[in-house]
Coordinates of C-alpha atoms and ligand atoms in Angstrom, one line a residue:
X904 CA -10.0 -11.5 20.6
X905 CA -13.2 -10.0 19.0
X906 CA -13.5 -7.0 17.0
X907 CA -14.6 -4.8 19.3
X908 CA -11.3 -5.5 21.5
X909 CA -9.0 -5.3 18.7
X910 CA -10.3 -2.1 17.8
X911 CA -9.7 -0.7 21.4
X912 CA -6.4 -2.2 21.9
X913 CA -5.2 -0.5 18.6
X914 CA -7.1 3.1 20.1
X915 CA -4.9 2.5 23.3
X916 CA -1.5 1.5 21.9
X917 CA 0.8 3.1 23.6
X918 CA 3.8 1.6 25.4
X919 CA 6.0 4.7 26.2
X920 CA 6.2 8.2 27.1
X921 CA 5.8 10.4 23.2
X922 CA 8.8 12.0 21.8
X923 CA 8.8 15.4 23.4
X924 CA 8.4 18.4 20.9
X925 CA 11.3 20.1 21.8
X926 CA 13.3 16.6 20.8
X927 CA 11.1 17.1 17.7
X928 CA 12.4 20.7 16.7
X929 CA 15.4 20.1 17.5
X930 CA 16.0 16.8 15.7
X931 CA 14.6 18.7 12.4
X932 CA 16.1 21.8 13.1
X933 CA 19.8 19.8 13.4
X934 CA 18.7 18.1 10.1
X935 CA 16.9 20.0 8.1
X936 CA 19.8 19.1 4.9
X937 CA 20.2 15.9 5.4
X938 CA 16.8 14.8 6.0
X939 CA 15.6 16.9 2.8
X940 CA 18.3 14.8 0.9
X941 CA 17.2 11.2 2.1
X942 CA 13.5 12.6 1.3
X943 CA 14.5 13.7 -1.9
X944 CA 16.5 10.1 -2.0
X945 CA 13.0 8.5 -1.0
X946 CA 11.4 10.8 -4.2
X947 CA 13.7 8.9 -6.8
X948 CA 12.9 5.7 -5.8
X949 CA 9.1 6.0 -6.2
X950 CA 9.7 7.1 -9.9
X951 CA 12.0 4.4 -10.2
X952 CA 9.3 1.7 -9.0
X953 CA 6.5 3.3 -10.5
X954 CA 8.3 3.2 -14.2
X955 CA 8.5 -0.2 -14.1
X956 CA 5.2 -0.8 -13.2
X957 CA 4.3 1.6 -16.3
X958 CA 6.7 -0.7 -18.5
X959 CA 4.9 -3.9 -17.2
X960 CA 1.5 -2.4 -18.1
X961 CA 2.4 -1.2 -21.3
X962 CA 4.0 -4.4 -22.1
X963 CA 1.1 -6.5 -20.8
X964 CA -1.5 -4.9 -23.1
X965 CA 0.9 -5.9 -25.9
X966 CA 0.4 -8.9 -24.9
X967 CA -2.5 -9.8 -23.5
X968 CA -4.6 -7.2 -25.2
X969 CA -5.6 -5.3 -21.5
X970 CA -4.1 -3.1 -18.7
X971 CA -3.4 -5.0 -15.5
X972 CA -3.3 -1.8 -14.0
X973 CA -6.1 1.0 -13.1
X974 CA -4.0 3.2 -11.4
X975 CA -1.0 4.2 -9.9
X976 CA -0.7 6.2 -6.9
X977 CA 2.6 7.3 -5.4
X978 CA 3.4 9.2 -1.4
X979 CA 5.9 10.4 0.2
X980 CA 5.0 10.0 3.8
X981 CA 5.5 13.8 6.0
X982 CA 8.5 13.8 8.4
X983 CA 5.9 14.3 11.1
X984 CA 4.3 11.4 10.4
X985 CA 7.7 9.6 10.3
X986 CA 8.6 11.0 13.6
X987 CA 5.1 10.0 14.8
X988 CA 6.3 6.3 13.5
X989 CA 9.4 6.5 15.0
X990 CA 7.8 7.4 18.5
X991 CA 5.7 4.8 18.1
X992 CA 8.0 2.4 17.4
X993 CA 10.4 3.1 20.2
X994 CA 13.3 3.1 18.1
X995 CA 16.0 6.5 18.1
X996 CA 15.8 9.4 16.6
X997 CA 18.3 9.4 14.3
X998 CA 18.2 9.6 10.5
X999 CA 20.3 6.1 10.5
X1000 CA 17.5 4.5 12.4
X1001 CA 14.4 6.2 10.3
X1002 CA 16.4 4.8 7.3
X1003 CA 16.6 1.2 8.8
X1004 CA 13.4 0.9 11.0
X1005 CA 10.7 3.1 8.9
X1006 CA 9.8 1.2 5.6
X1007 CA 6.8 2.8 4.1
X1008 CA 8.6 6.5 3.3
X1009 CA 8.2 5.4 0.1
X1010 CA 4.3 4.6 -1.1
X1011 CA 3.4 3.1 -4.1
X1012 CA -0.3 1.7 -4.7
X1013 CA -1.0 -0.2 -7.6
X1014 CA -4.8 -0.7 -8.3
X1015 CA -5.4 -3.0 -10.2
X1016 CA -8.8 -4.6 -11.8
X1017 CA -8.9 -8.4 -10.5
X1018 CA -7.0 -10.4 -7.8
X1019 CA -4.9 -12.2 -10.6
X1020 CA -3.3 -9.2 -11.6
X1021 CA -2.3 -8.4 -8.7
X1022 CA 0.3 -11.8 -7.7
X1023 CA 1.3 -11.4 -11.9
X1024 CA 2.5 -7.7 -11.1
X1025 CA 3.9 -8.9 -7.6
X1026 CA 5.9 -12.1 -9.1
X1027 CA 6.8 -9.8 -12.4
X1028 CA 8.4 -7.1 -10.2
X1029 CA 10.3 -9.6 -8.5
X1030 CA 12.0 -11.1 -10.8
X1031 CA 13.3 -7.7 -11.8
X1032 CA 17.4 -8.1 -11.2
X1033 CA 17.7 -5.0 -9.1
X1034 CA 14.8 -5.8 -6.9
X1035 CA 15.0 -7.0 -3.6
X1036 CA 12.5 -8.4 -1.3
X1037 CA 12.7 -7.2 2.4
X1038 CA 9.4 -8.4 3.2
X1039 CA 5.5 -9.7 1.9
X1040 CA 2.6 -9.7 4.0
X1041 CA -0.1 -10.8 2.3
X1042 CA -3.8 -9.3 3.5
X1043 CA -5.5 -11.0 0.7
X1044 CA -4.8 -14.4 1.8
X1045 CA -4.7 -13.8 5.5
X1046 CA -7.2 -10.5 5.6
X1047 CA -6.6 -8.4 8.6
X1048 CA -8.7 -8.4 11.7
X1049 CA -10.7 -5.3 10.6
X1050 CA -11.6 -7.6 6.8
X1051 CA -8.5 -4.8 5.3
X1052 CA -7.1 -7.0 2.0
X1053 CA -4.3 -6.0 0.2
X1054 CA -0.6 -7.1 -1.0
X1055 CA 2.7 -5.5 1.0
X1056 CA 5.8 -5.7 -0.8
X1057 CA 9.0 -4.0 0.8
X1058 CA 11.3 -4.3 -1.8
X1059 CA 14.9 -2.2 -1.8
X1060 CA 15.4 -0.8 -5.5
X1061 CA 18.9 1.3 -6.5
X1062 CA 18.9 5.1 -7.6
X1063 CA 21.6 6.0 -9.4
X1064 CA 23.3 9.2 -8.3
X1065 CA 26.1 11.6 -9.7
X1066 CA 28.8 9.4 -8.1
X1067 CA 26.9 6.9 -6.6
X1068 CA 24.1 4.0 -6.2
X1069 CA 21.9 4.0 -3.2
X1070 CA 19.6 1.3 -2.1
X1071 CA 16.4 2.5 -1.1
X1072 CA 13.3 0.7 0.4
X1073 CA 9.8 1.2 -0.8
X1074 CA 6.9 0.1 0.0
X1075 CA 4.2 -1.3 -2.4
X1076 CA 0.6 -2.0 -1.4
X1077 CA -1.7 -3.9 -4.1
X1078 CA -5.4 -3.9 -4.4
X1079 CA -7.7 -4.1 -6.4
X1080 CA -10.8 -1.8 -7.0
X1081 CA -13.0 -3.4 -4.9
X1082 CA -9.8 -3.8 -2.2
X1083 CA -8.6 0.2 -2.4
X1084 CA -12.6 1.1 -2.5
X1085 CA -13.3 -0.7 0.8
X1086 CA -9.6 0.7 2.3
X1087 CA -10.4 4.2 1.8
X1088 CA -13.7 4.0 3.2
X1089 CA -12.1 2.1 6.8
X1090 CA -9.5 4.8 6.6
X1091 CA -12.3 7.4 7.4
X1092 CA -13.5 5.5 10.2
X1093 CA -9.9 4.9 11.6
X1094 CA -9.1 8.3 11.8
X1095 CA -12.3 10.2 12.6
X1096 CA -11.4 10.6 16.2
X1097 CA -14.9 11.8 17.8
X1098 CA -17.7 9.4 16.9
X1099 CA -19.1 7.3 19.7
X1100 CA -17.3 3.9 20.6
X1101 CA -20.8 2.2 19.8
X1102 CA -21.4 3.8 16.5
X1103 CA -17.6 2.7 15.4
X1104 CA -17.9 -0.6 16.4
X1105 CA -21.2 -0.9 14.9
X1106 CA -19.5 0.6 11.5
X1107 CA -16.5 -1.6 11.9
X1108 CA -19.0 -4.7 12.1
X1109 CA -20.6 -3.3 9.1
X1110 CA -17.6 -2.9 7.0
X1111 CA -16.1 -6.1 8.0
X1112 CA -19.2 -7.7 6.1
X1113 CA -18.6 -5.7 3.3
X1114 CA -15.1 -6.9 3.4
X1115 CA -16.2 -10.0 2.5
X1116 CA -18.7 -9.4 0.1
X1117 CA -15.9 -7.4 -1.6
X1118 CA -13.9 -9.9 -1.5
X1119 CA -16.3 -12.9 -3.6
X1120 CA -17.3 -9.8 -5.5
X1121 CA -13.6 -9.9 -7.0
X1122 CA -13.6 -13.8 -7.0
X1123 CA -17.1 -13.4 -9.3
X1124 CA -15.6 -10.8 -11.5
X1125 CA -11.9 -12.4 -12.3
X1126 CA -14.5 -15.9 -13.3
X1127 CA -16.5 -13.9 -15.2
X1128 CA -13.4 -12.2 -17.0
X1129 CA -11.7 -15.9 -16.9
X1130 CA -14.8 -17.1 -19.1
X1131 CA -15.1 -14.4 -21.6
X1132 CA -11.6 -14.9 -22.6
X1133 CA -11.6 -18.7 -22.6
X1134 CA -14.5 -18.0 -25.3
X1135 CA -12.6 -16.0 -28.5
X1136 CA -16.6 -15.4 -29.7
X1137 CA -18.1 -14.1 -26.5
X1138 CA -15.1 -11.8 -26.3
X1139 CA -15.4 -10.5 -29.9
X1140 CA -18.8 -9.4 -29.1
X1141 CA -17.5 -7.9 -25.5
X1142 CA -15.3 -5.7 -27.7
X1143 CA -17.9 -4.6 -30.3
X1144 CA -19.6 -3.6 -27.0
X1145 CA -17.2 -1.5 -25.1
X1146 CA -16.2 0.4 -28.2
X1147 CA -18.1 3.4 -27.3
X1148 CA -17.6 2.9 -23.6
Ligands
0O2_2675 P1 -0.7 5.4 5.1 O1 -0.9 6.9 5.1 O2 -1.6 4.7 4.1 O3 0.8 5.1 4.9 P2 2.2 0.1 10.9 O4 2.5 0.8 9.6 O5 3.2 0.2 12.0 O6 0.8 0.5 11.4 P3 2.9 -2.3 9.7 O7 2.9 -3.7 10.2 O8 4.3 -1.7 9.5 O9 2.0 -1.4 10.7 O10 2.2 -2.1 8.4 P4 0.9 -2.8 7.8 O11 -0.2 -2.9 8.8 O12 1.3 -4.1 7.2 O13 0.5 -1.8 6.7 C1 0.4 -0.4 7.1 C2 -0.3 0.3 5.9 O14 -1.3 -0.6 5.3 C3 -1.1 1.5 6.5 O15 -0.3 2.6 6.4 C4 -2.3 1.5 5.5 O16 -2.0 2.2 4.3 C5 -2.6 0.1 5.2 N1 -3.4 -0.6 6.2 C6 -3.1 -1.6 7.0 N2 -4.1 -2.1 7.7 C7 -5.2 -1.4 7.3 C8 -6.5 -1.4 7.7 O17 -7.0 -2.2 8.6 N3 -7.3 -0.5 7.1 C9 -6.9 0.4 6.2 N4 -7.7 1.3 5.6 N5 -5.6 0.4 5.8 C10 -4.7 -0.4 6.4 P5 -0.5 3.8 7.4 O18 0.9 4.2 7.8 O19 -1.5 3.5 8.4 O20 -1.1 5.0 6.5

């Protein structure tokens, strides 16, 4: 399949009749508690994952004298867009089955600055006792169709209640710079709804090229990085550089 058929297939994927609304308002309307407790369930788990990525990077630049990580970004996806999920998946409306079908409630994104960091965080977050891993795909090995790289983790972490532990799942996307930089720019074409099939498939083209060039951009840079710190001179005199940076 080329590009320009993938890209249409996804536009057009649609097996079954939608979710009516009124099944919509209803399901939330019957809910509204319970699913504002899992949610609120869903909120405790992303500070749970994202402190430990906030203890790895602190204890990383003890160590290694630098941040694996840019940035962390945590979401919490709507119930609509659940629901949308849900419909899309063909699975029940239920909060039983949103809890065992929908993975990605739960958002982290962890930017980090070179490819590197990224299987370090990944394997260090692993081996974390209370972790569990539900599933990897890796998009930087095996980049998507579209050139989209990144690493999914959906790991299951506890949250300790009043009177209970809960498992919950959360999903964790890695990227780097280069990776998120590329992502958010797709994004805007994936969801602008009105441009001309042409024109997207021409920008889709386009962007797949830059996917690569991204891509040995990040190879380049973790070399050049490799190199400086293989050489205790050259990275004295990168320091005395950067100090008013
Ligand atoms: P959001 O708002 O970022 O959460 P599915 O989620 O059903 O579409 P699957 O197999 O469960 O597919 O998940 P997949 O494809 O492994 O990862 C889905 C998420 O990864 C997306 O979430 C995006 O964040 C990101 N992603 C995957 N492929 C692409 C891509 O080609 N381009 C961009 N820009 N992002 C991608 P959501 O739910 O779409 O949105």
């Amino acid at each position: 399949m080329n590009l320009r058929e993938y890209i249409k297939q996804k536009r057009n994927e649609r097996l079954t009749e939608p979710i009516s609304p009124e099944k919509v308002q209803s399901f939330v309307k019957k809910n509204e508690r319970p699913l504002s407790t899992l949610f609120t369930y869903y909120e405790c788990a992303l500070m749970e994952v994202e402190t430990k990525f906030k203890v790895l990077n602190q204890e990383y630049s003890l160590i290694h004298d630098r941040n694996p990580i840019e940035s962390i970004k945590t979401r919490l996806k709507s119930v609509d867009s659940v629901i949308e999920k849900v419909d899309r998946y063909n699975v029940p409306l239920t909060l039983e089955s949103i809890e065992s079908n929908i993975n990605d409630i739960a958002g982290v994104r962890v930017i980090c600055s070179f490819p590197d960091d990224i299987y370090t965080l990944a394997e260090c977050l692993l081996e974390q006792d209370d972790v569990t891993l539900i599933q990897k795909k890796d998009y930087i090995m095996n980049p998507k169709p579209t050139g989209y790289r990144s690493l999914h983790l959906i790991i299951s972490v506890p949250i300790f209640l009043e009177h209970k532990k809960r498992d919950m799942k959360v999903e964790v996307q890695f990227r780097t710079i280069a990776m998120d930089f590329w992502a958010s720019l797709e994004h805007n074409l994936r969801y602008k709804r009105n441009i001309p099939e042409d024109l997207s498939a021409e920008l889709a083209e386009e962007l797949l090229e830059c996917a690569s060039i991204s891509s040995s951009l990040d190879i380049r840079m973790q070399n050049i990085r490799k190199r400086l710190s293989e050489d205790p001179s050259e990275m004295d005199d990168l320091i005395d550089s950067t100090q008013w940076l």
